[in-house]
PDB file of N, CA and C in Angstrom:
ATOM      1  N   MET R 217      -2.214   5.790  -3.214  1.00 87.00           N
ATOM      2  CA  MET R 217      -3.595   6.157  -2.986  1.00 87.00           C
ATOM      3  C   MET R 217      -4.481   5.630  -4.119  1.00 87.00           C
ATOM      4  N   ALA R 218      -3.970   5.720  -5.351  1.00 90.00           N
ATOM      5  CA  ALA R 218      -4.766   5.260  -6.491  1.00 90.00           C
ATOM      6  C   ALA R 218      -5.090   3.776  -6.354  1.00 90.00           C
ATOM      7  N   ILE R 219      -4.109   2.985  -5.947  1.00 90.00           N
ATOM      8  CA  ILE R 219      -4.329   1.544  -5.780  1.00 90.00           C
ATOM      9  C   ILE R 219      -5.262   1.295  -4.596  1.00 90.00           C
ATOM     10  N   ASP R 220      -5.077   2.012  -3.504  1.00 88.00           N
ATOM     11  CA  ASP R 220      -5.943   1.838  -2.339  1.00 88.00           C
ATOM     12  C   ASP R 220      -7.410   2.121  -2.669  1.00 88.00           C
ATOM     13  N   PHE R 221      -7.644   3.144  -3.481  1.00 88.00           N
ATOM     14  CA  PHE R 221      -9.014   3.508  -3.840  1.00 88.00           C
ATOM     15  C   PHE R 221      -9.486   2.835  -5.126  1.00 88.00           C
ATOM     16  N   GLY R 222      -8.557   2.243  -5.894  1.00 89.00           N
ATOM     17  CA  GLY R 222      -8.924   1.611  -7.162  1.00 89.00           C
ATOM     18  C   GLY R 222      -9.391   2.610  -8.194  1.00 89.00           C
ATOM     19  N   GLU R 223      -8.870   3.822  -8.123  1.00 92.00           N
ATOM     20  CA  GLU R 223      -9.272   4.882  -9.033  1.00 92.00           C
ATOM     21  C   GLU R 223      -8.046   5.530  -9.651  1.00 92.00           C
ATOM     22  N   GLY R 224      -8.177   5.963 -10.898  1.00 94.00           N
ATOM     23  CA  GLY R 224      -7.083   6.658 -11.553  1.00 94.00           C
ATOM     24  C   GLY R 224      -6.134   5.689 -12.229  1.00 94.00           C
ATOM     25  N   GLU R 225      -4.893   6.113 -12.320  1.00 96.00           N
ATOM     26  CA  GLU R 225      -3.881   5.373 -13.056  1.00 96.00           C
ATOM     27  C   GLU R 225      -2.581   5.353 -12.259  1.00 96.00           C
ATOM     28  N   VAL R 226      -1.827   4.267 -12.396  1.00 95.00           N
ATOM     29  CA  VAL R 226      -0.524   4.157 -11.738  1.00 95.00           C
ATOM     30  C   VAL R 226       0.548   3.902 -12.778  1.00 95.00           C
ATOM     31  N   ASP R 227       1.780   4.256 -12.443  1.00 94.00           N
ATOM     32  CA  ASP R 227       2.890   3.982 -13.341  1.00 94.00           C
ATOM     33  C   ASP R 227       3.229   2.495 -13.315  1.00 94.00           C
ATOM     34  N   LEU R 228       4.068   2.049 -14.217  1.00 94.00           N
ATOM     35  CA  LEU R 228       4.416   0.631 -14.299  1.00 94.00           C
ATOM     36  C   LEU R 228       5.267   0.174 -13.109  1.00 94.00           C
ATOM     37  N   ARG R 229       6.020   1.091 -12.539  1.00 93.00           N
ATOM     38  CA  ARG R 229       6.923   0.733 -11.436  1.00 93.00           C
ATOM     39  C   ARG R 229       6.168   0.362 -10.157  1.00 93.00           C
ATOM     40  N   SER R 230       5.052   1.034  -9.894  1.00 92.00           N
ATOM     41  CA  SER R 230       4.319   0.811  -8.635  1.00 92.00           C
ATOM     42  C   SER R 230       3.861  -0.632  -8.462  1.00 92.00           C
ATOM     43  N   PRO R 231       3.123  -1.226  -9.419  1.00 93.00           N
ATOM     44  CA  PRO R 231       2.743  -2.622  -9.224  1.00 93.00           C
ATOM     45  C   PRO R 231       3.948  -3.563  -9.247  1.00 93.00           C
ATOM     46  N   ALA R 232       5.012  -3.185  -9.955  1.00 92.00           N
ATOM     47  CA  ALA R 232       6.217  -4.013  -9.976  1.00 92.00           C
ATOM     48  C   ALA R 232       6.825  -4.099  -8.579  1.00 92.00           C
ATOM     49  N   VAL R 233       6.973  -2.952  -7.935  1.00 90.00           N
ATOM     50  CA  VAL R 233       7.556  -2.908  -6.584  1.00 90.00           C
ATOM     51  C   VAL R 233       6.644  -3.622  -5.585  1.00 90.00           C
ATOM     52  N   LEU R 234       5.361  -3.281  -5.616  1.00 90.00           N
ATOM     53  CA  LEU R 234       4.420  -3.859  -4.654  1.00 90.00           C
ATOM     54  C   LEU R 234       4.183  -5.347  -4.889  1.00 90.00           C
ATOM     55  N   GLY R 235       4.314  -5.790  -6.131  1.00 91.00           N
ATOM     56  CA  GLY R 235       4.087  -7.195  -6.462  1.00 91.00           C
ATOM     57  C   GLY R 235       5.346  -8.027  -6.503  1.00 91.00           C
ATOM     58  N   SER R 236       6.491  -7.427  -6.193  1.00 90.00           N
ATOM     59  CA  SER R 236       7.796  -8.111  -6.173  1.00 90.00           C
ATOM     60  C   SER R 236       8.125  -8.781  -7.507  1.00 90.00           C
ATOM     61  N   VAL R 237       7.893  -8.040  -8.595  1.00 93.00           N
ATOM     62  CA  VAL R 237       8.270  -8.511  -9.930  1.00 93.00           C
ATOM     63  C   VAL R 237       9.027  -7.377 -10.622  1.00 93.00           C
ATOM     64  N   SER R 238       9.633  -7.688 -11.756  1.00 94.00           N
ATOM     65  CA  SER R 238      10.356  -6.659 -12.490  1.00 94.00           C
ATOM     66  C   SER R 238       9.386  -5.769 -13.262  1.00 94.00           C
ATOM     67  N   GLU R 239       9.860  -4.586 -13.565  1.00 94.00           N
ATOM     68  CA  GLU R 239       9.056  -3.671 -14.368  1.00 94.00           C
ATOM     69  C   GLU R 239       8.820  -4.262 -15.756  1.00 94.00           C
ATOM     70  N   GLY R 240       9.794  -5.020 -16.255  1.00 95.00           N
ATOM     71  CA  GLY R 240       9.642  -5.700 -17.544  1.00 95.00           C
ATOM     72  C   GLY R 240       8.511  -6.711 -17.514  1.00 95.00           C
ATOM     73  N   ARG R 241       8.375  -7.417 -16.404  1.00 96.00           N
ATOM     74  CA  ARG R 241       7.272  -8.385 -16.254  1.00 96.00           C
ATOM     75  C   ARG R 241       5.926  -7.666 -16.287  1.00 96.00           C
ATOM     76  N   VAL R 242       5.837  -6.533 -15.623  1.00 95.00           N
ATOM     77  CA  VAL R 242       4.601  -5.746 -15.626  1.00 95.00           C
ATOM     78  C   VAL R 242       4.308  -5.280 -17.053  1.00 95.00           C
ATOM     79  N   ARG R 243       5.343  -4.826 -17.759  1.00 95.00           N
ATOM     80  CA  ARG R 243       5.188  -4.378 -19.140  1.00 95.00           C
ATOM     81  C   ARG R 243       4.666  -5.520 -20.015  1.00 95.00           C
ATOM     82  N   ASN R 244       5.208  -6.728 -19.821  1.00 96.00           N
ATOM     83  CA  ASN R 244       4.750  -7.896 -20.584  1.00 96.00           C
ATOM     84  C   ASN R 244       3.287  -8.218 -20.266  1.00 96.00           C
ATOM     85  N   LEU R 245       2.918  -8.177 -18.996  1.00 96.00           N
ATOM     86  CA  LEU R 245       1.530  -8.445 -18.606  1.00 96.00           C
ATOM     87  C   LEU R 245       0.579  -7.405 -19.188  1.00 96.00           C
ATOM     88  N   LEU R 246       1.046  -6.169 -19.242  1.00 95.00           N
ATOM     89  CA  LEU R 246       0.224  -5.093 -19.785  1.00 95.00           C
ATOM     90  C   LEU R 246      -0.011  -5.280 -21.283  1.00 95.00           C
ATOM     91  N   SER R 247       0.978  -5.848 -21.972  1.00 93.00           N
ATOM     92  CA  SER R 247       0.849  -6.022 -23.425  1.00 93.00           C
ATOM     93  C   SER R 247       0.019  -7.240 -23.817  1.00 93.00           C
ATOM     94  N   GLU R 248      -0.233  -8.155 -22.880  1.00 94.00           N
ATOM     95  CA  GLU R 248      -1.037  -9.334 -23.183  1.00 94.00           C
ATOM     96  C   GLU R 248      -2.481  -8.927 -23.453  1.00 94.00           C
ATOM     97  N   THR R 249      -3.080  -9.546 -24.478  1.00 90.00           N
ATOM     98  CA  THR R 249      -4.461  -9.235 -24.851  1.00 90.00           C
ATOM     99  C   THR R 249      -5.420  -9.512 -23.706  1.00 90.00           C
ATOM    100  N   ASP R 250      -5.306 -10.668 -23.071  1.00 93.00           N
ATOM    101  CA  ASP R 250      -6.179 -11.029 -21.953  1.00 93.00           C
ATOM    102  C   ASP R 250      -5.441 -10.926 -20.617  1.00 93.00           C
ATOM    103  N   GLY R 251      -4.446 -10.032 -20.553  1.00 94.00           N
ATOM    104  CA  GLY R 251      -3.638  -9.880 -19.348  1.00 94.00           C
ATOM    105  C   GLY R 251      -4.419  -9.243 -18.210  1.00 94.00           C
ATOM    106  N   PRO R 252      -3.824  -9.220 -17.032  1.00 95.00           N
ATOM    107  CA  PRO R 252      -4.514  -8.708 -15.846  1.00 95.00           C
ATOM    108  C   PRO R 252      -4.612  -7.185 -15.786  1.00 95.00           C
ATOM    109  N   PHE R 253      -3.767  -6.484 -16.558  1.00 96.00           N
ATOM    110  CA  PHE R 253      -3.733  -5.031 -16.465  1.00 96.00           C
ATOM    111  C   PHE R 253      -4.510  -4.374 -17.597  1.00 96.00           C
ATOM    112  N   GLU R 254      -5.258  -3.343 -17.221  1.00 95.00           N
ATOM    113  CA  GLU R 254      -5.980  -2.542 -18.207  1.00 95.00           C
ATOM    114  C   GLU R 254      -5.174  -1.260 -18.430  1.00 95.00           C
ATOM    115  N   PRO R 255      -4.768  -1.000 -19.676  1.00 95.00           N
ATOM    116  CA  PRO R 255      -3.969   0.201 -19.944  1.00 95.00           C
ATOM    117  C   PRO R 255      -4.734   1.479 -19.630  1.00 95.00           C
ATOM    118  N   GLY R 256      -4.032   2.448 -19.078  1.00 93.00           N
ATOM    119  CA  GLY R 256      -4.620   3.745 -18.812  1.00 93.00           C
ATOM    120  C   GLY R 256      -4.415   4.672 -19.991  1.00 93.00           C
ATOM    121  N   SER R 257      -5.066   5.791 -19.989  1.00 92.00           N
ATOM    122  CA  SER R 257      -4.978   6.736 -21.105  1.00 92.00           C
ATOM    123  C   SER R 257      -3.668   7.522 -21.119  1.00 92.00           C
ATOM    124  N   ASP R 258      -2.944   7.565 -19.992  1.00 89.00           N
ATOM    125  CA  ASP R 258      -1.686   8.316 -19.919  1.00 89.00           C
ATOM    126  C   ASP R 258      -0.452   7.419 -19.993  1.00 89.00           C
ATOM    127  N   GLY R 259      -0.614   6.178 -20.460  1.00 89.00           N
ATOM    128  CA  GLY R 259       0.525   5.279 -20.608  1.00 89.00           C
ATOM    129  C   GLY R 259       0.795   4.399 -19.401  1.00 89.00           C
ATOM    130  N   GLY R 260      -0.006   4.512 -18.383  1.00 94.00           N
ATOM    131  CA  GLY R 260       0.165   3.690 -17.182  1.00 94.00           C
ATOM    132  C   GLY R 260      -0.836   2.548 -17.155  1.00 94.00           C
ATOM    133  N   ILE R 261      -1.200   2.147 -15.960  1.00 96.00           N
ATOM    134  CA  ILE R 261      -2.131   1.037 -15.739  1.00 96.00           C
ATOM    135  C   ILE R 261      -3.303   1.569 -14.918  1.00 96.00           C
ATOM    136  N   LYS R 262      -4.511   1.193 -15.292  1.00 96.00           N
ATOM    137  CA  LYS R 262      -5.670   1.598 -14.489  1.00 96.00           C
ATOM    138  C   LYS R 262      -5.519   1.006 -13.096  1.00 96.00           C
ATOM    139  N   ALA R 263      -5.671   1.834 -12.097  1.00 95.00           N
ATOM    140  CA  ALA R 263      -5.411   1.450 -10.708  1.00 95.00           C
ATOM    141  C   ALA R 263      -6.265   0.276 -10.252  1.00 95.00           C
ATOM    142  N   LEU R 264      -7.504   0.195 -10.704  1.00 95.00           N
ATOM    143  CA  LEU R 264      -8.376  -0.897 -10.284  1.00 95.00           C
ATOM    144  C   LEU R 264      -7.837  -2.241 -10.752  1.00 95.00           C
ATOM    145  N   SER R 265      -7.301  -2.309 -11.974  1.00 96.00           N
ATOM    146  CA  SER R 265      -6.741  -3.578 -12.454  1.00 96.00           C
ATOM    147  C   SER R 265      -5.440  -3.909 -11.718  1.00 96.00           C
ATOM    148  N   ALA R 266      -4.646  -2.886 -11.375  1.00 95.00           N
ATOM    149  CA  ALA R 266      -3.419  -3.118 -10.601  1.00 95.00           C
ATOM    150  C   ALA R 266      -3.769  -3.640  -9.208  1.00 95.00           C
ATOM    151  N   ALA R 267      -4.786  -3.041  -8.580  1.00 94.00           N
ATOM    152  CA  ALA R 267      -5.210  -3.476  -7.243  1.00 94.00           C
ATOM    153  C   ALA R 267      -5.713  -4.913  -7.278  1.00 94.00           C
ATOM    154  N   SER R 268      -6.487  -5.251  -8.287  1.00 94.00           N
ATOM    155  CA  SER R 268      -7.025  -6.608  -8.423  1.00 94.00           C
ATOM    156  C   SER R 268      -5.897  -7.624  -8.594  1.00 94.00           C
ATOM    157  N   TRP R 269      -4.908  -7.288  -9.419  1.00 96.00           N
ATOM    158  CA  TRP R 269      -3.763  -8.172  -9.645  1.00 96.00           C
ATOM    159  C   TRP R 269      -2.951  -8.340  -8.363  1.00 96.00           C
ATOM    160  N   LEU R 270      -2.713  -7.231  -7.659  1.00 94.00           N
ATOM    161  CA  LEU R 270      -1.922  -7.290  -6.430  1.00 94.00           C
ATOM    162  C   LEU R 270      -2.592  -8.141  -5.359  1.00 94.00           C
ATOM    163  N   GLN R 271      -3.914  -8.075  -5.257  1.00 92.00           N
ATOM    164  CA  GLN R 271      -4.638  -8.861  -4.251  1.00 92.00           C
ATOM    165  C   GLN R 271      -4.387 -10.358  -4.422  1.00 92.00           C
ATOM    166  N   LYS R 272      -4.082 -10.778  -5.632  1.00 93.00           N
ATOM    167  CA  LYS R 272      -3.852 -12.204  -5.920  1.00 93.00           C
ATOM    168  C   LYS R 272      -2.395 -12.604  -5.738  1.00 93.00           C
ATOM    169  N   LYS R 273      -1.510 -11.641  -5.545  1.00 91.00           N
ATOM    170  CA  LYS R 273      -0.082 -11.935  -5.409  1.00 91.00           C
ATOM    171  C   LYS R 273       0.233 -12.438  -4.006  1.00 91.00           C
ATOM    172  N   LYS R 274       0.938 -13.555  -3.950  1.00 87.00           N
ATOM    173  CA  LYS R 274       1.363 -14.110  -2.666  1.00 87.00           C
ATOM    174  C   LYS R 274       2.335 -13.134  -2.002  1.00 87.00           C
ATOM    175  N   GLY R 275       2.114 -12.862  -0.755  1.00 83.00           N
ATOM    176  CA  GLY R 275       3.000 -11.977  -0.009  1.00 83.00           C
ATOM    177  C   GLY R 275       2.615 -10.514  -0.058  1.00 83.00           C
ATOM    178  N   TYR R 276       1.644 -10.150  -0.894  1.00 86.00           N
ATOM    179  CA  TYR R 276       1.224  -8.744  -0.953  1.00 86.00           C
ATOM    180  C   TYR R 276       0.343  -8.423   0.248  1.00 86.00           C
ATOM    181  N   LEU R 277       0.651  -7.333   0.909  1.00 82.00           N
ATOM    182  CA  LEU R 277      -0.147  -6.870   2.039  1.00 82.00           C
ATOM    183  C   LEU R 277      -0.740  -5.521   1.683  1.00 82.00           C
ATOM    184  N   ALA R 278      -2.048  -5.465   1.601  1.00 82.00           N
ATOM    185  CA  ALA R 278      -2.734  -4.223   1.265  1.00 82.00           C
ATOM    186  C   ALA R 278      -2.597  -3.215   2.401  1.00 82.00           C
ATOM    187  N   SER R 279      -2.794  -1.949   2.083  1.00 83.00           N
ATOM    188  CA  SER R 279      -2.740  -0.885   3.087  1.00 83.00           C
ATOM    189  C   SER R 279      -3.807  -1.102   4.153  1.00 83.00           C
ATOM    190  N   ILE R 280      -3.478  -0.717   5.374  1.00 78.00           N
ATOM    191  CA  ILE R 280      -4.446  -0.842   6.466  1.00 78.00           C
ATOM    192  C   ILE R 280      -4.839   0.517   7.028  1.00 78.00           C
ATOM    193  N   TRP R 281      -4.395   1.604   6.390  1.00 76.00           N
ATOM    194  CA  TRP R 281      -4.652   2.938   6.912  1.00 76.00           C
ATOM    195  C   TRP R 281      -6.130   3.280   6.942  1.00 76.00           C
ATOM    196  N   GLN R 282      -6.955   2.602   6.144  1.00 74.00           N
ATOM    197  CA  GLN R 282      -8.386   2.915   6.110  1.00 74.00           C
ATOM    198  C   GLN R 282      -9.180   2.149   7.165  1.00 74.00           C
ATOM    199  N   GLU R 283      -8.530   1.216   7.843  1.00 73.00           N
ATOM    200  CA  GLU R 283      -9.233   0.414   8.837  1.00 73.00           C
ATOM    201  C   GLU R 283      -9.666   1.269  10.013  1.00 73.00           C
ATOM    202  N   GLU R 284     -10.644   0.771  10.747  1.00 69.00           N
ATOM    203  CA  GLU R 284     -11.207   1.487  11.886  1.00 69.00           C
ATOM    204  C   GLU R 284     -10.134   1.805  12.924  1.00 69.00           C
ATOM    205  N   GLU R 285     -10.259   2.976  13.522  1.00 64.00           N
ATOM    206  CA  GLU R 285      -9.331   3.402  14.561  1.00 64.00           C
ATOM    207  C   GLU R 285      -9.422   2.461  15.772  1.00 64.00           C
ATOM    208  N   PRO R 286      -8.296   2.192  16.433  1.00 59.00           N
ATOM    209  CA  PRO R 286      -8.336   1.334  17.616  1.00 59.00           C
ATOM    210  C   PRO R 286      -9.053   2.000  18.787  1.00 59.00           C
ATOM    211  N   ASP R 287      -9.533   1.180  19.694  1.00 57.00           N
ATOM    212  CA  ASP R 287     -10.187   1.678  20.894  1.00 57.00           C
ATOM    213  C   ASP R 287      -9.100   1.980  21.928  1.00 57.00           C
ATOM    214  N   PHE R 288      -9.049   3.216  22.395  1.00 54.00           N
ATOM    215  CA  PHE R 288      -7.989   3.615  23.310  1.00 54.00           C
ATOM    216  C   PHE R 288      -8.316   3.375  24.779  1.00 54.00           C
ATOM    217  N   LYS R 289      -9.442   2.782  25.088  1.00 55.00           N
ATOM    218  CA  LYS R 289      -9.792   2.526  26.484  1.00 55.00           C
ATOM    219  C   LYS R 289      -9.005   1.327  26.994  1.00 55.00           C
ATOM    220  N   GLU R 290      -8.428   1.483  28.144  1.00 53.00           N
ATOM    221  CA  GLU R 290      -7.625   0.412  28.726  1.00 53.00           C
ATOM    222  C   GLU R 290      -8.151   0.073  30.115  1.00 53.00           C
ATOM    223  N   ALA R 291      -8.504  -1.154  30.330  1.00 50.00           N
ATOM    224  CA  ALA R 291      -8.886  -1.675  31.647  1.00 50.00           C
ATOM    225  C   ALA R 291      -9.735  -0.695  32.456  1.00 50.00           C
ATOM    226  N   GLY R 292     -10.785  -0.166  31.855  1.00 50.00           N
ATOM    227  CA  GLY R 292     -11.708   0.695  32.580  1.00 50.00           C
ATOM    228  C   GLY R 292     -11.294   2.146  32.689  1.00 50.00           C
ATOM    229  N   LYS R 293     -10.128   2.521  32.188  1.00 54.00           N
ATOM    230  CA  LYS R 293      -9.743   3.926  32.244  1.00 54.00           C
ATOM    231  C   LYS R 293      -9.590   4.469  30.825  1.00 54.00           C
ATOM    232  N   THR R 294      -9.829   5.730  30.680  1.00 55.00           N
ATOM    233  CA  THR R 294      -9.724   6.367  29.371  1.00 55.00           C
ATOM    234  C   THR R 294      -8.448   7.187  29.326  1.00 55.00           C
ATOM    235  N   ALA R 295      -7.670   6.992  28.281  1.00 59.00           N
ATOM    236  CA  ALA R 295      -6.432   7.758  28.133  1.00 59.00           C
ATOM    237  C   ALA R 295      -6.777   9.189  27.738  1.00 59.00           C
ATOM    238  N   ASP R 296      -5.988  10.149  28.233  1.00 68.00           N
ATOM    239  CA  ASP R 296      -6.176  11.542  27.829  1.00 68.00           C
ATOM    240  C   ASP R 296      -5.526  11.719  26.462  1.00 68.00           C
ATOM    241  N   ILE R 297      -6.363  11.879  25.442  1.00 69.00           N
ATOM    242  CA  ILE R 297      -5.865  11.999  24.085  1.00 69.00           C
ATOM    243  C   ILE R 297      -6.023  13.435  23.630  1.00 69.00           C
ATOM    244  N   VAL R 298      -4.934  14.009  23.179  1.00 72.00           N
ATOM    245  CA  VAL R 298      -4.945  15.356  22.642  1.00 72.00           C
ATOM    246  C   VAL R 298      -4.679  15.224  21.149  1.00 72.00           C
ATOM    247  N   PRO R 299      -5.732  15.355  20.308  1.00 72.00           N
ATOM    248  CA  PRO R 299      -5.568  15.130  18.875  1.00 72.00           C
ATOM    249  C   PRO R 299      -4.444  15.934  18.238  1.00 72.00           C
ATOM    250  N   GLU R 300      -4.208  17.150  18.701  1.00 72.00           N
ATOM    251  CA  GLU R 300      -3.159  17.985  18.124  1.00 72.00           C
ATOM    252  C   GLU R 300      -1.762  17.413  18.372  1.00 72.00           C
ATOM    253  N   LYS R 301      -1.626  16.547  19.379  1.00 71.00           N
ATOM    254  CA  LYS R 301      -0.323  15.996  19.713  1.00 71.00           C
ATOM    255  C   LYS R 301      -0.159  14.541  19.258  1.00 71.00           C
ATOM    256  N   MET R 302      -1.155  14.021  18.544  1.00 72.00           N
ATOM    257  CA  MET R 302      -1.073  12.638  18.073  1.00 72.00           C
ATOM    258  C   MET R 302      -0.119  12.548  16.892  1.00 72.00           C
ATOM    259  N   ILE R 303       0.611  11.474  16.838  1.00 70.00           N
ATOM    260  CA  ILE R 303       1.505  11.194  15.721  1.00 70.00           C
ATOM    261  C   ILE R 303       1.101   9.850  15.155  1.00 70.00           C
ATOM    262  N   PHE R 304       0.871   9.792  13.853  1.00 71.00           N
ATOM    263  CA  PHE R 304       0.504   8.555  13.203  1.00 71.00           C
ATOM    264  C   PHE R 304       1.741   7.935  12.576  1.00 71.00           C
ATOM    265  N   VAL R 305       1.998   6.684  12.915  1.00 72.00           N
ATOM    266  CA  VAL R 305       3.145   5.955  12.390  1.00 72.00           C
ATOM    267  C   VAL R 305       2.621   4.804  11.551  1.00 72.00           C
ATOM    268  N   PRO R 306       3.049   4.712  10.278  1.00 75.00           N
ATOM    269  CA  PRO R 306       2.565   3.602   9.450  1.00 75.00           C
ATOM    270  C   PRO R 306       3.072   2.267   9.977  1.00 75.00           C
ATOM    271  N   VAL R 307       2.185   1.276   9.995  1.00 76.00           N
ATOM    272  CA  VAL R 307       2.552  -0.062  10.445  1.00 76.00           C
ATOM    273  C   VAL R 307       2.088  -1.092   9.418  1.00 76.00           C
ATOM    274  N   THR R 308       2.750  -2.232   9.437  1.00 78.00           N
ATOM    275  CA  THR R 308       2.376  -3.323   8.556  1.00 78.00           C
ATOM    276  C   THR R 308       1.290  -4.152   9.229  1.00 78.00           C
ATOM    277  N   ARG R 309       0.720  -5.096   8.483  1.00 77.00           N
ATOM    278  CA  ARG R 309      -0.333  -5.942   9.052  1.00 77.00           C
ATOM    279  C   ARG R 309       0.150  -6.728  10.268  1.00 77.00           C
ATOM    280  N   ASP R 310       1.457  -7.059  10.313  1.00 78.00           N
ATOM    281  CA  ASP R 310       1.944  -7.816  11.465  1.00 78.00           C
ATOM    282  C   ASP R 310       2.265  -6.915  12.658  1.00 78.00           C
ATOM    283  N   GLY R 311       2.017  -5.603  12.515  1.00 74.00           N
ATOM    284  CA  GLY R 311       2.191  -4.685  13.631  1.00 74.00           C
ATOM    285  C   GLY R 311       3.545  -4.014  13.701  1.00 74.00           C
ATOM    286  N   SER R 312       4.491  -4.381  12.831  1.00 75.00           N
ATOM    287  CA  SER R 312       5.796  -3.722  12.875  1.00 75.00           C
ATOM    288  C   SER R 312       5.703  -2.350  12.220  1.00 75.00           C
ATOM    289  N   MET R 313       6.480  -1.402  12.743  1.00 72.00           N
ATOM    290  CA  MET R 313       6.413  -0.025  12.265  1.00 72.00           C
ATOM    291  C   MET R 313       7.395   0.218  11.132  1.00 72.00           C
ATOM    292  N   PHE R 314       7.007   1.132  10.229  1.00 70.00           N
ATOM    293  CA  PHE R 314       7.931   1.611   9.214  1.00 70.00           C
ATOM    294  C   PHE R 314       8.757   2.701   9.884  1.00 70.00           C
ATOM    295  N   THR R 315      10.045   2.459  10.035  1.00 67.00           N
ATOM    296  CA  THR R 315      10.909   3.435  10.687  1.00 67.00           C
ATOM    297  C   THR R 315      12.171   3.622   9.853  1.00 67.00           C
ATOM    298  N   PRO R 316      12.864   4.749  10.024  1.00 63.00           N
ATOM    299  CA  PRO R 316      14.109   4.935   9.292  1.00 63.00           C
ATOM    300  C   PRO R 316      15.119   3.876   9.697  1.00 63.00           C
ATOM    301  N   VAL R 317      15.835   3.392   8.725  1.00 57.00           N
ATOM    302  CA  VAL R 317      16.854   2.373   8.980  1.00 57.00           C
ATOM    303  C   VAL R 317      18.201   3.016   8.747  1.00 57.00           C
ATOM    304  N   ARG R 318      19.089   2.858   9.685  1.00 47.00           N
ATOM    305  CA  ARG R 318      20.446   3.391   9.550  1.00 47.00           C
ATOM    306  C   ARG R 318      21.277   2.399   8.779  1.00 47.00           C
ATOM    307  N   HIS R 319      21.930   2.865   7.735  1.00 46.00           N
ATOM    308  CA  HIS R 319      22.812   2.019   6.946  1.00 46.00           C
ATOM    309  C   HIS R 319      24.258   2.338   7.313  1.00 46.00           C
ATOM    310  N   HIS R 320      25.118   1.378   7.116  1.00 48.00           N
ATOM    311  CA  HIS R 320      26.535   1.599   7.414  1.00 48.00           C
ATOM    312  C   HIS R 320      27.067   2.760   6.576  1.00 48.00           C
ATOM    313  N   GLY R 321      27.828   3.628   7.181  1.00 47.00           N
ATOM    314  CA  GLY R 321      28.433   4.739   6.476  1.00 47.00           C
ATOM    315  C   GLY R 321      27.548   5.980   6.422  1.00 47.00           C
ATOM    316  N   GLN R 322      26.394   5.952   7.059  1.00 43.00           N
ATOM    317  CA  GLN R 322      25.537   7.151   7.047  1.00 43.00           C
ATOM    318  C   GLN R 322      25.477   7.765   8.408  1.00 43.00           C
TER     319      GLN R 322
END
């Protein structure tokens, strides 16, 4: 949420995971005088600088949860939508859903 809103502070692991780099690489970037990360007051990274850095990373896909809701009208008919029964499933930009993955032995 901090990265999505560009507010607050994030730990070193978050931009490492999202940017597909090691935590050590993030630590090195944070220690650079003119590096991309602005240190936070609690030992982390200011979320706005992490978000800015991530936007420049090849392969990074920003969250889409804030985008406008889809139009549920289909071919002239309106679907009966009951908000209490709606389930929101996170999806990636390419439309694939985040779902539990079964691993061997589980």
